[in-house]
Amino acid sequence: MSDEEKLSVYLNKSKLLSNVNYEKKIRIGILGSFTLNGLEETMRVKCDDKKTQCITYVSGYNQYNQEIFDEKSQLYKFSPDITFLIIDSRSILGELFFNPYSVSVGERKQFVQSKSEEIINLAKMLVKKSKSKLILSNFSVPSYSPIGINETREEFGLHDMIRDLNQNIKIGLKLEPEIYIYDLNSFVTKFGENNVFDYKQYFYGDVRISLEYIPYLAEELMGYVKAVLGLNKKCIVLDLDNTLWGGIVGEDGFEGIKLGDDPVGRAYAEFQHNLLALNQRGILLAINSKNNLDDAMQIIKEHPNMILREDNFVCTRINWNDKVVNMKEISDELNIGLDSMVFFDDDPINREYVKSNLPEIQTVDISDPSNYSKILKAMNDFHMLKITDEDTTRNKMYLEQRKRTELKTQVGDLQDFLKQLSISVKIKNADNFTIPRISQLTLKTNQFNLTTRRYQEEDIRKFSRDKGKIVECAQVQDKFGDNGITGVYVINKDNKQEWTIDTFLLSCRVIGRGVEDGMLYQIIEKARKEGVSKIRGEYIKTKKNKPAENFFPTFGFKKEGNFWVFDTKNNFKKPEHLVIS
């Protein structure tokens, strides 16, 4: 258990937390059917480590039913952003946990059905009465059975009851956008039932997740917190020798490296398989390696046991340059912040050098290749609340971006380059298909974001139903491919004469192609058609949104107090290089 601090460390740290006014804030509610001492303190410390202010509310012992049913409860007064509801198998089954065979098969099935409906309704009620996302734990299947080895012969036995309960809840809540199922059963499997459940602690204080394992539980739950706050990482940067394969290609040669065919080589192949799985759901991969380019590329292109190939890497720095310089270049080329990157390198000196010079990058400590996959899979930095089409095709989009960059270098003149791209901007309404991506962009976009207001899916869904608002997004395509939904704006229709731009953002992927001009043109045209005379907008400065600083003055908006105002009678030319529909 060396990879987590003891609970006592978190409890002591929580007492020392100062009330720092971080930019990111989150309110967390914790409800449980048993004692969860130390969970809220650990989560506050973990949030503080991520420069996030966390305020918590912990429900009274086994009070979750009353808290959810009572509209005037402390939970609703607290108004959490995320609520964790953790119920264990003993609580839900009651006496049947010990003696399920005292009733008939039919009665067991009826019991599971009614309990499933009860929990589904409870979960739906909580999100309906609050603005909170709900993370509901499923139920762990005990290794114990009152009928011992006959459990597997019994029709709808204890284990079947719990599995059915989990499946019913999963199906019943699958289409609820604000409810997520946390796999507590897998947590118990991963760490072992005999470790997670300590009888002495249970008898003394109704502790059903051992105090030693509370930090591990908190770390798993932080995966949801990071996803809600948009703190997830976008890119894994990898060294090559002794990181993606065993040995040093410059010394051991093509034949001599270890990859796939022996115990050491199998560890590297497994690591690559896990990296590929992340890559396929939208995590970018890049290389930062001190090596001869031709030697390294021969392995990547030709080695029969390579899992990751050239097209899996959106950016490569294989040279003898300084690794910190390479890191900055990768960040610039991909147009993502250093704080969106994770670095894997087997050399402790390289790691320390990157850590001390670029502390924003998450540098992972690795030594034994047999543990690389375990370390990667334990990381909760790559979770997304919903995997969108843009996520699954991200790698392809970045490879297409490389072709655009090559064309730009060849053409030289910006206007000629933009014309040759044949860019089309399709403006789409917020609907069930686009809302997850719109929310994702408001949570993640930092550079070209005029107000940096963060909106969850339920916020966007509510806005889209409001006749006093316009919520639209821009899908951008050109001759090299589809960039997907990369622009968003939210407009408040203040009155018949005036509109305010609440949110206006553009993904860093398409900055510099005039897409923002097309989006603004669309807003102004819409306002003119509705007889609106003024459009107001504000630029709220953050540490990262400098690229948007001069957006309004560039297009003829005049400063009035905190706002920039555009008179719709003024001329606004449609960008010639765009096709807008």
Coordinates of C-alpha atoms in Angstrom, one line a residue:
M1 CA 0.0 0.0 0.0
S2 CA 3.0 2.3 -0.5
D3 CA 1.3 4.3 -3.3
E4 CA -1.2 6.1 -1.0
E5 CA -0.7 8.1 2.2
K6 CA -2.2 6.9 5.4
L7 CA -5.6 8.3 6.4
S8 CA -3.9 10.0 9.4
V9 CA -1.7 12.0 7.1
Y10 CA -4.8 13.3 5.2
L11 CA -6.6 14.1 8.5
N12 CA -3.7 16.1 9.7
K13 CA -3.3 17.9 6.3
S14 CA -7.0 18.7 6.3
K15 CA -6.6 20.7 9.6
L16 CA -3.9 22.8 8.0
L17 CA -5.8 23.7 4.8
S18 CA -6.0 27.5 4.5
N19 CA -9.1 29.0 2.8
V20 CA -7.3 29.8 -0.4
N21 CA -9.5 31.4 -3.0
Y22 CA -8.7 29.1 -5.9
E23 CA -10.2 29.8 -9.4
K24 CA -11.7 26.3 -9.4
K25 CA -14.3 25.5 -6.7
I26 CA -16.4 22.4 -6.1
R27 CA -19.1 21.5 -3.5
I28 CA -19.3 17.8 -2.7
G29 CA -22.1 16.0 -0.8
I30 CA -21.3 12.6 0.7
L31 CA -24.2 10.2 1.7
G32 CA -23.7 6.7 2.9
S33 CA -25.5 3.8 4.6
F34 CA -22.5 3.3 6.9
T35 CA -19.7 5.2 8.6
L36 CA -17.3 6.9 6.0
N37 CA -15.0 8.7 8.5
G38 CA -12.1 10.5 6.8
L39 CA -13.5 10.5 3.3
E40 CA -14.4 14.1 3.1
E41 CA -11.1 15.3 4.7
T42 CA -9.1 13.2 2.2
M43 CA -11.1 14.6 -0.7
R44 CA -10.6 18.2 0.5
V45 CA -6.8 17.6 0.6
K46 CA -6.8 15.9 -2.8
C47 CA -8.7 18.8 -4.3
D48 CA -6.4 21.3 -2.7
D49 CA -3.4 19.5 -4.3
K50 CA -5.2 20.2 -7.6
K51 CA -5.6 23.9 -6.8
T52 CA -9.3 23.5 -6.2
Q53 CA -11.3 24.7 -3.3
C54 CA -13.5 21.9 -2.0
I55 CA -16.4 22.5 0.4
T56 CA -18.1 19.3 1.7
Y57 CA -21.3 18.2 3.3
V58 CA -21.5 14.8 5.0
S59 CA -25.0 13.5 5.8
G60 CA -25.8 12.0 9.2
Y61 CA -25.3 8.3 9.8
N62 CA -27.5 6.3 7.4
Q63 CA -29.7 9.3 6.8
Y64 CA -29.6 9.2 3.0
N65 CA -33.3 8.4 2.5
Q66 CA -34.5 11.2 4.7
E67 CA -32.0 13.7 3.1
I68 CA -33.2 12.9 -0.4
F69 CA -36.9 12.8 0.3
D70 CA -37.0 16.0 2.4
E71 CA -36.9 19.1 0.1
K72 CA -35.9 21.2 3.0
S73 CA -33.0 18.9 4.0
Q74 CA -29.5 20.2 4.8
L75 CA -28.3 18.4 1.6
Y76 CA -30.4 20.6 -0.7
K77 CA -29.6 23.7 1.4
F78 CA -25.9 22.9 0.8
S79 CA -26.5 22.6 -2.9
P80 CA -23.7 20.3 -4.0
D81 CA -22.2 20.1 -7.5
I82 CA -21.5 16.4 -7.0
T83 CA -23.1 14.0 -4.6
F84 CA -21.6 10.6 -3.8
L85 CA -24.2 8.1 -2.5
I86 CA -22.5 4.9 -1.2
I87 CA -24.7 2.1 -0.1
D88 CA -23.4 -1.4 0.8
S89 CA -24.8 -4.8 0.1
R90 CA -25.5 -5.5 3.8
S91 CA -27.7 -2.4 4.2
I92 CA -29.7 -3.0 1.1
L93 CA -30.4 -6.7 1.7
G94 CA -30.9 -6.5 5.5
E95 CA -31.7 -9.9 7.0
L96 CA -31.6 -11.5 3.5
F97 CA -27.8 -10.9 3.4
F98 CA -27.4 -13.6 6.0
N99 CA -30.4 -15.8 5.2
P100 CA -31.6 -15.3 1.6
Y101 CA -32.8 -18.9 1.4
S102 CA -35.4 -18.4 4.1
V103 CA -37.7 -17.1 1.3
S104 CA -38.7 -18.6 -2.0
V105 CA -37.0 -17.9 -5.4
G106 CA -40.0 -15.9 -6.4
E107 CA -39.9 -13.8 -3.3
R108 CA -36.1 -13.2 -3.8
K109 CA -36.8 -12.0 -7.3
Q110 CA -39.6 -9.7 -6.1
F111 CA -37.4 -8.3 -3.4
V112 CA -34.6 -7.5 -5.9
Q113 CA -37.1 -5.9 -8.3
S114 CA -38.7 -3.6 -5.6
K115 CA -35.2 -2.6 -4.2
S116 CA -34.0 -1.8 -7.7
E117 CA -37.0 0.5 -8.3
E118 CA -36.5 2.1 -4.9
I119 CA -32.9 3.0 -5.6
I120 CA -33.6 4.1 -9.2
N121 CA -36.4 6.4 -7.9
L122 CA -34.2 7.7 -5.1
A123 CA -31.4 8.6 -7.5
K124 CA -33.8 10.3 -10.0
M125 CA -35.4 12.3 -7.2
L126 CA -32.0 13.6 -6.0
V127 CA -31.0 15.0 -9.3
K128 CA -34.5 16.4 -10.0
K129 CA -34.5 18.3 -6.7
S130 CA -31.0 19.6 -6.9
K131 CA -28.4 20.8 -9.5
S132 CA -26.1 18.0 -8.4
K133 CA -24.5 15.2 -10.4
L134 CA -25.0 12.0 -8.6
I135 CA -22.4 9.3 -8.3
L136 CA -24.1 6.2 -7.1
S137 CA -22.1 3.1 -6.0
N138 CA -23.1 -0.3 -7.1
F139 CA -23.1 -3.3 -4.6
S140 CA -20.2 -5.6 -4.0
V141 CA -20.8 -9.3 -4.4
P142 CA -19.5 -11.1 -1.2
S143 CA -17.2 -14.1 -1.5
Y144 CA -19.3 -15.6 1.3
S145 CA -22.5 -17.7 0.8
P146 CA -24.6 -19.2 3.6
I147 CA -24.9 -22.4 1.6
G148 CA -21.1 -22.6 0.8
I149 CA -20.1 -24.4 -2.3
N150 CA -23.8 -24.9 -3.3
E151 CA -24.2 -21.2 -4.0
T152 CA -23.3 -21.8 -7.7
R153 CA -26.1 -24.5 -8.0
E154 CA -28.8 -22.4 -6.4
E155 CA -31.4 -20.7 -8.6
F156 CA -31.2 -17.0 -8.1
G157 CA -29.0 -17.2 -5.0
L158 CA -27.4 -14.5 -2.9
H159 CA -24.7 -13.7 -5.5
D160 CA -27.3 -13.6 -8.3
M161 CA -29.5 -11.3 -6.3
I162 CA -26.7 -8.7 -6.0
R163 CA -25.6 -9.0 -9.6
D164 CA -29.2 -8.6 -10.7
L165 CA -29.6 -5.6 -8.5
N166 CA -26.5 -4.0 -10.1
Q167 CA -27.7 -4.8 -13.6
N168 CA -31.2 -3.4 -13.0
I169 CA -29.8 -0.1 -11.6
K170 CA -27.3 0.2 -14.5
I171 CA -30.1 -0.3 -17.1
G172 CA -32.6 1.9 -15.2
L173 CA -30.2 4.8 -14.9
K174 CA -28.3 4.4 -18.2
L175 CA -30.2 7.3 -19.9
E176 CA -30.0 9.7 -17.0
P177 CA -27.3 12.3 -18.0
E178 CA -26.6 13.5 -14.5
I179 CA -26.2 10.0 -12.8
Y180 CA -23.1 7.9 -12.9
I181 CA -22.6 4.4 -11.4
Y182 CA -19.4 4.0 -9.5
D183 CA -18.2 0.4 -9.6
L184 CA -17.7 -0.3 -5.8
N185 CA -17.7 -4.0 -6.6
S186 CA -14.6 -3.6 -8.7
F187 CA -13.0 -1.5 -6.0
V188 CA -13.5 -4.4 -3.5
T189 CA -12.2 -6.9 -6.0
K190 CA -9.1 -4.8 -6.8
F191 CA -8.0 -4.4 -3.2
G192 CA -9.5 -7.6 -1.8
E193 CA -12.5 -8.1 0.4
N194 CA -10.4 -9.2 3.4
N195 CA -8.5 -5.9 3.2
V196 CA -11.4 -3.5 2.5
F197 CA -13.8 -5.1 5.0
D198 CA -12.3 -5.2 8.6
Y199 CA -14.6 -7.1 11.0
K200 CA -13.1 -5.3 14.1
Q201 CA -13.8 -1.8 12.6
Y202 CA -17.2 -3.0 11.5
F203 CA -18.2 -4.2 15.0
Y204 CA -16.8 -1.1 16.7
G205 CA -18.1 1.6 14.5
D206 CA -20.1 0.2 11.6
V207 CA -17.1 0.9 9.3
R208 CA -17.6 -1.1 6.1
I209 CA -14.7 0.3 4.1
S210 CA -11.7 -0.1 6.3
L211 CA -10.1 3.2 7.4
E212 CA -6.8 2.1 5.7
Y213 CA -8.6 2.0 2.4
I214 CA -10.5 5.3 2.6
P215 CA -7.7 7.2 0.8
Y216 CA -7.8 4.7 -2.1
L217 CA -11.6 5.2 -2.3
A218 CA -11.1 8.9 -2.3
E219 CA -8.6 8.7 -5.1
E220 CA -11.1 6.7 -7.2
L221 CA -13.9 9.2 -6.5
M222 CA -11.5 12.0 -7.5
G223 CA -11.7 10.7 -11.1
Y224 CA -15.3 12.1 -11.2
V225 CA -14.3 15.4 -9.6
K226 CA -11.5 15.9 -12.1
A227 CA -13.8 15.1 -15.0
V228 CA -16.5 17.5 -13.8
L229 CA -14.0 20.3 -13.3
G230 CA -12.3 19.6 -16.7
L231 CA -9.0 18.8 -14.9
N232 CA -8.4 15.7 -17.0
K233 CA -5.1 15.3 -19.0
K234 CA -5.1 15.5 -22.8
C235 CA -1.7 14.1 -23.8
I236 CA 0.8 11.5 -22.7
V237 CA 4.4 12.2 -23.7
L238 CA 6.6 9.2 -23.8
D239 CA 10.3 8.5 -23.8
L240 CA 11.3 5.5 -26.0
D241 CA 14.3 3.4 -24.8
N242 CA 13.3 1.4 -21.6
T243 CA 10.0 3.2 -21.6
L244 CA 8.1 1.9 -24.8
W245 CA 10.6 -1.0 -25.3
G246 CA 13.4 -2.6 -23.4
G247 CA 17.0 -1.8 -24.2
I248 CA 18.6 1.1 -26.0
V249 CA 18.1 1.0 -29.8
G250 CA 21.3 2.9 -30.5
E251 CA 23.3 0.2 -28.7
D252 CA 21.3 -3.0 -28.9
G253 CA 20.0 -2.5 -32.5
F254 CA 16.7 -3.5 -34.1
E255 CA 17.1 -7.1 -33.2
G256 CA 18.4 -6.5 -29.7
I257 CA 15.6 -4.5 -28.1
K258 CA 13.1 -6.3 -25.8
L259 CA 9.5 -6.1 -27.0
G260 CA 6.8 -8.8 -26.7
D261 CA 8.8 -12.1 -26.8
D262 CA 10.1 -12.6 -23.3
P263 CA 9.0 -11.7 -19.8
V264 CA 10.6 -8.2 -20.0
G265 CA 9.4 -7.6 -23.5
R266 CA 5.9 -8.6 -22.6
A267 CA 5.7 -5.9 -20.0
Y268 CA 6.4 -3.2 -22.6
A269 CA 3.9 -4.7 -25.1
E270 CA 1.2 -4.7 -22.3
F271 CA 2.1 -1.0 -21.6
Q272 CA 1.7 -0.2 -25.2
H273 CA -1.7 -2.0 -25.4
N274 CA -3.0 0.1 -22.5
L275 CA -1.7 3.3 -24.1
L276 CA -3.4 2.4 -27.3
A277 CA -6.7 2.0 -25.4
L278 CA -6.4 5.5 -24.1
N279 CA -5.4 6.8 -27.5
Q280 CA -8.5 5.3 -29.0
R281 CA -10.8 7.2 -26.6
G282 CA -9.2 10.6 -27.3
I283 CA -5.9 10.8 -25.3
L284 CA -3.1 12.1 -27.5
L285 CA 0.3 10.4 -27.5
A286 CA 3.6 12.2 -28.3
I287 CA 7.3 11.2 -28.1
N288 CA 10.1 13.1 -26.4
S289 CA 13.3 10.9 -26.8
K290 CA 17.0 11.4 -27.0
N291 CA 17.8 9.1 -30.0
N292 CA 18.8 8.8 -33.6
L293 CA 15.6 9.6 -35.5
D294 CA 16.1 6.8 -38.2
D295 CA 16.9 4.1 -35.6
A296 CA 13.8 4.9 -33.5
M297 CA 11.5 5.3 -36.4
Q298 CA 12.6 1.9 -37.9
I299 CA 11.4 0.3 -34.6
I300 CA 8.1 2.2 -34.6
K301 CA 7.4 1.4 -38.3
E302 CA 8.8 -2.1 -38.7
H303 CA 9.2 -4.0 -35.5
P304 CA 6.7 -6.9 -35.6
N305 CA 5.8 -6.5 -31.9
M306 CA 5.2 -2.8 -31.8
I307 CA 1.6 -2.1 -30.8
L308 CA 1.8 1.7 -31.3
R309 CA 2.6 2.8 -34.8
E310 CA 3.5 6.2 -36.4
D311 CA -0.1 7.3 -36.8
N312 CA -0.7 6.9 -33.0
F313 CA 1.7 9.7 -32.3
V314 CA 0.5 13.2 -33.1
C315 CA 3.8 14.8 -32.3
T316 CA 7.4 13.5 -32.2
R317 CA 10.6 15.0 -30.8
I318 CA 13.3 12.3 -31.5
N319 CA 16.6 14.3 -31.3
W320 CA 19.5 15.1 -29.0
N321 CA 17.9 18.4 -27.8
D322 CA 17.1 19.4 -24.3
K323 CA 14.0 17.5 -23.1
V324 CA 12.5 20.6 -21.5
V325 CA 12.8 22.5 -24.8
N326 CA 11.2 19.5 -26.6
M327 CA 8.4 19.6 -24.1
K328 CA 7.6 23.2 -24.7
E329 CA 7.7 22.6 -28.5
I330 CA 5.2 19.7 -28.2
S331 CA 3.0 22.0 -26.1
D332 CA 3.2 24.7 -28.8
E333 CA 2.7 22.4 -31.7
L334 CA -0.4 20.8 -30.2
N335 CA -1.6 24.1 -28.8
I336 CA -2.3 22.6 -25.4
G337 CA -1.2 23.8 -21.9
L338 CA 1.7 22.1 -20.1
D339 CA -0.7 21.3 -17.4
S340 CA -2.6 19.0 -19.8
M341 CA 0.4 16.8 -20.3
V342 CA 1.7 13.6 -18.5
F343 CA 5.3 12.5 -19.0
F344 CA 6.6 8.9 -18.8
D345 CA 10.4 8.5 -18.8
D346 CA 12.4 5.7 -17.1
D347 CA 15.4 7.9 -16.4
P348 CA 15.1 9.6 -13.0
I349 CA 17.5 12.4 -14.0
N350 CA 15.3 13.3 -17.0
R351 CA 12.2 13.1 -14.8
E352 CA 13.8 15.4 -12.1
Y353 CA 14.9 17.9 -14.8
V354 CA 11.4 18.1 -16.3
K355 CA 9.8 18.3 -12.8
S356 CA 12.0 21.1 -11.6
N357 CA 11.7 23.2 -14.8
L358 CA 8.1 22.4 -15.8
P359 CA 6.3 21.6 -12.6
E360 CA 2.9 22.0 -14.4
I361 CA 3.6 18.8 -16.3
Q362 CA 2.6 15.6 -14.4
T363 CA 5.8 13.6 -14.4
V364 CA 5.2 9.9 -13.4
D365 CA 7.7 8.0 -11.4
I366 CA 8.5 4.6 -13.1
S367 CA 11.3 2.1 -12.5
D368 CA 10.2 -1.5 -13.0
P369 CA 8.6 -2.1 -16.5
S370 CA 6.4 -4.9 -15.0
N371 CA 4.6 -2.1 -13.1
Y372 CA 4.2 0.4 -16.0
S373 CA 0.7 -0.9 -16.9
K374 CA -0.4 -1.0 -13.3
I375 CA 0.7 2.6 -12.7
L376 CA -1.0 3.8 -15.9
K377 CA -4.3 2.0 -15.2
A378 CA -4.4 3.3 -11.6
M379 CA -4.3 7.0 -12.8
N380 CA -7.6 8.8 -12.7
D381 CA -6.5 11.7 -14.9
F382 CA -7.9 10.5 -18.2
H383 CA -11.6 10.1 -17.3
M384 CA -14.3 11.9 -19.3
L385 CA -17.9 12.1 -18.1
K386 CA -18.9 11.2 -21.7
I387 CA -16.8 10.1 -24.6
T388 CA -17.9 12.1 -27.6
D389 CA -17.4 11.6 -31.4
E390 CA -14.7 14.3 -31.2
D391 CA -12.8 12.3 -28.5
T392 CA -12.7 9.1 -30.5
T393 CA -11.6 10.8 -33.7
R394 CA -9.2 13.3 -32.0
N395 CA -6.0 11.5 -33.1
K396 CA -7.1 11.6 -36.8
M397 CA -7.9 15.3 -36.4
Y398 CA -4.5 16.1 -35.1
L399 CA -2.8 14.1 -37.9
E400 CA -4.9 16.2 -40.4
Q401 CA -3.8 19.3 -38.6
R402 CA -0.2 18.3 -39.4
K403 CA -1.1 18.4 -43.1
R404 CA -2.6 21.9 -42.7
T405 CA 0.6 23.1 -41.1
E406 CA 2.6 21.7 -44.0
L407 CA 0.4 23.6 -46.5
K408 CA 0.7 26.8 -44.5
T409 CA 4.5 26.5 -44.7
Q410 CA 4.3 26.0 -48.4
V411 CA 1.8 28.8 -49.2
G412 CA 3.3 31.5 -46.9
D413 CA 0.5 34.1 -47.4
L414 CA -2.2 33.7 -44.7
Q415 CA -5.2 34.7 -46.9
D416 CA -4.1 32.4 -49.7
F417 CA -3.7 29.6 -47.2
L418 CA -7.2 30.1 -45.7
K419 CA -8.7 30.1 -49.2
Q420 CA -6.9 26.9 -50.2
L421 CA -8.2 25.2 -47.0
S422 CA -11.9 25.4 -48.3
I423 CA -13.3 25.8 -44.7
S424 CA -17.0 25.3 -44.1
V425 CA -18.6 26.2 -40.8
K426 CA -21.9 24.5 -40.0
I427 CA -23.8 26.2 -37.2
K428 CA -25.8 23.7 -35.1
N429 CA -28.4 24.0 -32.3
A430 CA -27.9 22.5 -28.9
D431 CA -29.6 19.1 -28.9
N432 CA -29.1 15.7 -27.4
F433 CA -26.3 15.0 -29.8
T434 CA -24.4 18.3 -29.4
I435 CA -25.0 19.1 -25.7
P436 CA -22.3 16.8 -24.2
R437 CA -19.7 18.3 -26.6
I438 CA -20.8 21.9 -25.9
S439 CA -20.5 21.3 -22.2
Q440 CA -17.1 19.6 -22.6
L441 CA -15.8 22.7 -24.6
T442 CA -17.0 25.1 -21.9
L443 CA -15.2 23.0 -19.2
K444 CA -11.9 22.5 -21.1
T445 CA -11.3 25.5 -23.4
N446 CA -9.0 28.1 -21.8
Q447 CA -7.2 30.0 -24.5
F448 CA -9.8 31.4 -26.9
N449 CA -12.6 31.8 -24.3
L450 CA -13.9 35.3 -23.7
T451 CA -15.6 34.7 -20.3
T452 CA -14.4 31.1 -19.3
R453 CA -17.8 30.3 -17.8
R454 CA -17.9 26.6 -17.0
Y455 CA -21.2 24.8 -17.7
Q456 CA -22.2 21.2 -17.0
E457 CA -24.5 19.3 -19.4
E458 CA -27.6 20.0 -17.3
D459 CA -26.8 23.8 -17.5
I460 CA -26.6 23.6 -21.3
R461 CA -29.7 21.5 -21.5
K462 CA -31.6 24.1 -19.4
F463 CA -30.3 27.0 -21.5
S464 CA -31.3 25.2 -24.7
R465 CA -34.9 25.1 -23.5
D466 CA -34.9 28.8 -22.5
K467 CA -36.5 31.0 -25.2
G468 CA -34.5 33.9 -23.8
K469 CA -31.2 32.3 -24.8
I470 CA -29.5 31.1 -28.0
V471 CA -27.1 28.1 -27.6
E472 CA -25.3 27.1 -30.8
C473 CA -22.1 25.4 -31.8
A474 CA -19.9 25.4 -34.9
Q475 CA -18.8 22.2 -36.7
V476 CA -15.7 23.0 -38.8
Q477 CA -14.6 21.1 -41.9
D478 CA -12.0 21.7 -44.6
K479 CA -10.3 19.8 -47.4
F480 CA -8.1 17.8 -45.0
G481 CA -11.0 16.5 -42.8
D482 CA -13.6 17.2 -40.1
N483 CA -12.5 19.1 -37.0
G484 CA -15.8 18.3 -35.3
I485 CA -17.6 20.7 -33.0
T486 CA -15.0 23.2 -32.1
G487 CA -16.8 26.5 -31.4
V488 CA -19.6 27.5 -29.0
Y489 CA -21.6 30.6 -28.2
V490 CA -24.4 31.3 -25.6
I491 CA -26.4 34.5 -26.1
N492 CA -28.8 36.1 -23.6
K493 CA -31.7 37.9 -25.2
D494 CA -31.9 40.7 -22.7
N495 CA -34.8 42.5 -24.4
K496 CA -36.0 43.3 -28.0
Q497 CA -33.2 45.8 -28.5
E498 CA -30.2 44.2 -26.8
W499 CA -28.4 40.9 -26.6
T500 CA -25.5 39.9 -24.4
I501 CA -22.8 37.3 -25.4
D502 CA -22.6 35.1 -22.3
T503 CA -20.1 32.6 -23.7
F504 CA -18.0 32.6 -26.9
L505 CA -15.2 30.1 -27.3
L506 CA -13.1 28.3 -29.9
S507 CA -11.1 25.1 -29.5
C508 CA -7.3 25.7 -29.8
R509 CA -7.4 23.2 -32.7
V510 CA -9.0 25.8 -35.1
I511 CA -7.6 29.1 -33.8
G512 CA -6.2 31.3 -36.5
R513 CA -8.5 30.2 -39.3
G514 CA -11.1 32.9 -39.1
V515 CA -13.8 30.6 -37.7
E516 CA -14.4 33.0 -34.8
D517 CA -15.2 35.7 -37.5
G518 CA -17.8 33.4 -39.0
M519 CA -19.4 32.7 -35.7
L520 CA -19.6 36.4 -34.8
Y521 CA -21.1 37.1 -38.3
Q522 CA -23.7 34.5 -37.6
I523 CA -24.7 36.1 -34.3
I524 CA -24.9 39.6 -35.8
E525 CA -27.0 38.4 -38.8
K526 CA -29.4 36.7 -36.4
A527 CA -29.7 39.8 -34.3
R528 CA -30.4 42.0 -37.3
K529 CA -33.2 39.7 -38.5
E530 CA -34.8 40.0 -35.0
G531 CA -34.5 43.8 -35.0
V532 CA -31.9 43.9 -32.3
S533 CA -29.8 47.1 -32.3
K534 CA -27.0 46.3 -29.8
I535 CA -24.9 43.3 -29.0
R536 CA -22.8 43.4 -25.8
G537 CA -20.0 41.2 -24.7
E538 CA -17.3 41.1 -22.1
Y539 CA -13.8 39.8 -21.9
I540 CA -13.0 38.4 -18.5
K541 CA -9.2 38.0 -18.2
T542 CA -7.7 34.8 -16.9
K543 CA -4.2 33.5 -16.8
K544 CA -4.7 31.6 -20.1
N545 CA -7.1 33.5 -22.3
K546 CA -4.8 36.2 -23.7
P547 CA -5.4 35.0 -27.3
A548 CA -9.0 36.4 -27.0
E549 CA -8.0 39.7 -25.5
N550 CA -8.4 41.9 -28.6
F551 CA -11.3 40.0 -30.2
F552 CA -14.1 42.7 -29.6
P553 CA -12.1 45.8 -30.5
T554 CA -10.8 44.0 -33.7
F555 CA -14.4 43.8 -35.0
G556 CA -15.5 47.3 -34.1
F557 CA -17.0 46.8 -30.7
K558 CA -16.8 50.0 -28.5
K559 CA -16.0 49.9 -24.8
E560 CA -18.8 51.0 -22.5
G561 CA -18.0 50.3 -18.9
N562 CA -17.1 46.6 -18.5
F563 CA -18.7 45.7 -21.7
W564 CA -17.9 45.9 -25.4
V565 CA -20.9 47.0 -27.5
F566 CA -21.6 46.6 -31.3
D567 CA -24.2 48.6 -33.1
T568 CA -25.8 46.2 -35.6
K569 CA -26.3 49.1 -38.1
N570 CA -22.5 49.1 -38.5
N571 CA -20.9 47.1 -41.3
F572 CA -19.7 43.6 -40.6
K573 CA -18.2 41.7 -43.5
K574 CA -18.8 38.0 -43.9
P575 CA -15.3 36.3 -44.0
E576 CA -14.8 35.5 -47.7
H577 CA -12.8 32.3 -47.1
L578 CA -15.6 30.6 -45.1
V579 CA -18.7 28.8 -46.3
I580 CA -21.3 29.3 -43.4
S581 CA -24.4 27.2 -43.2

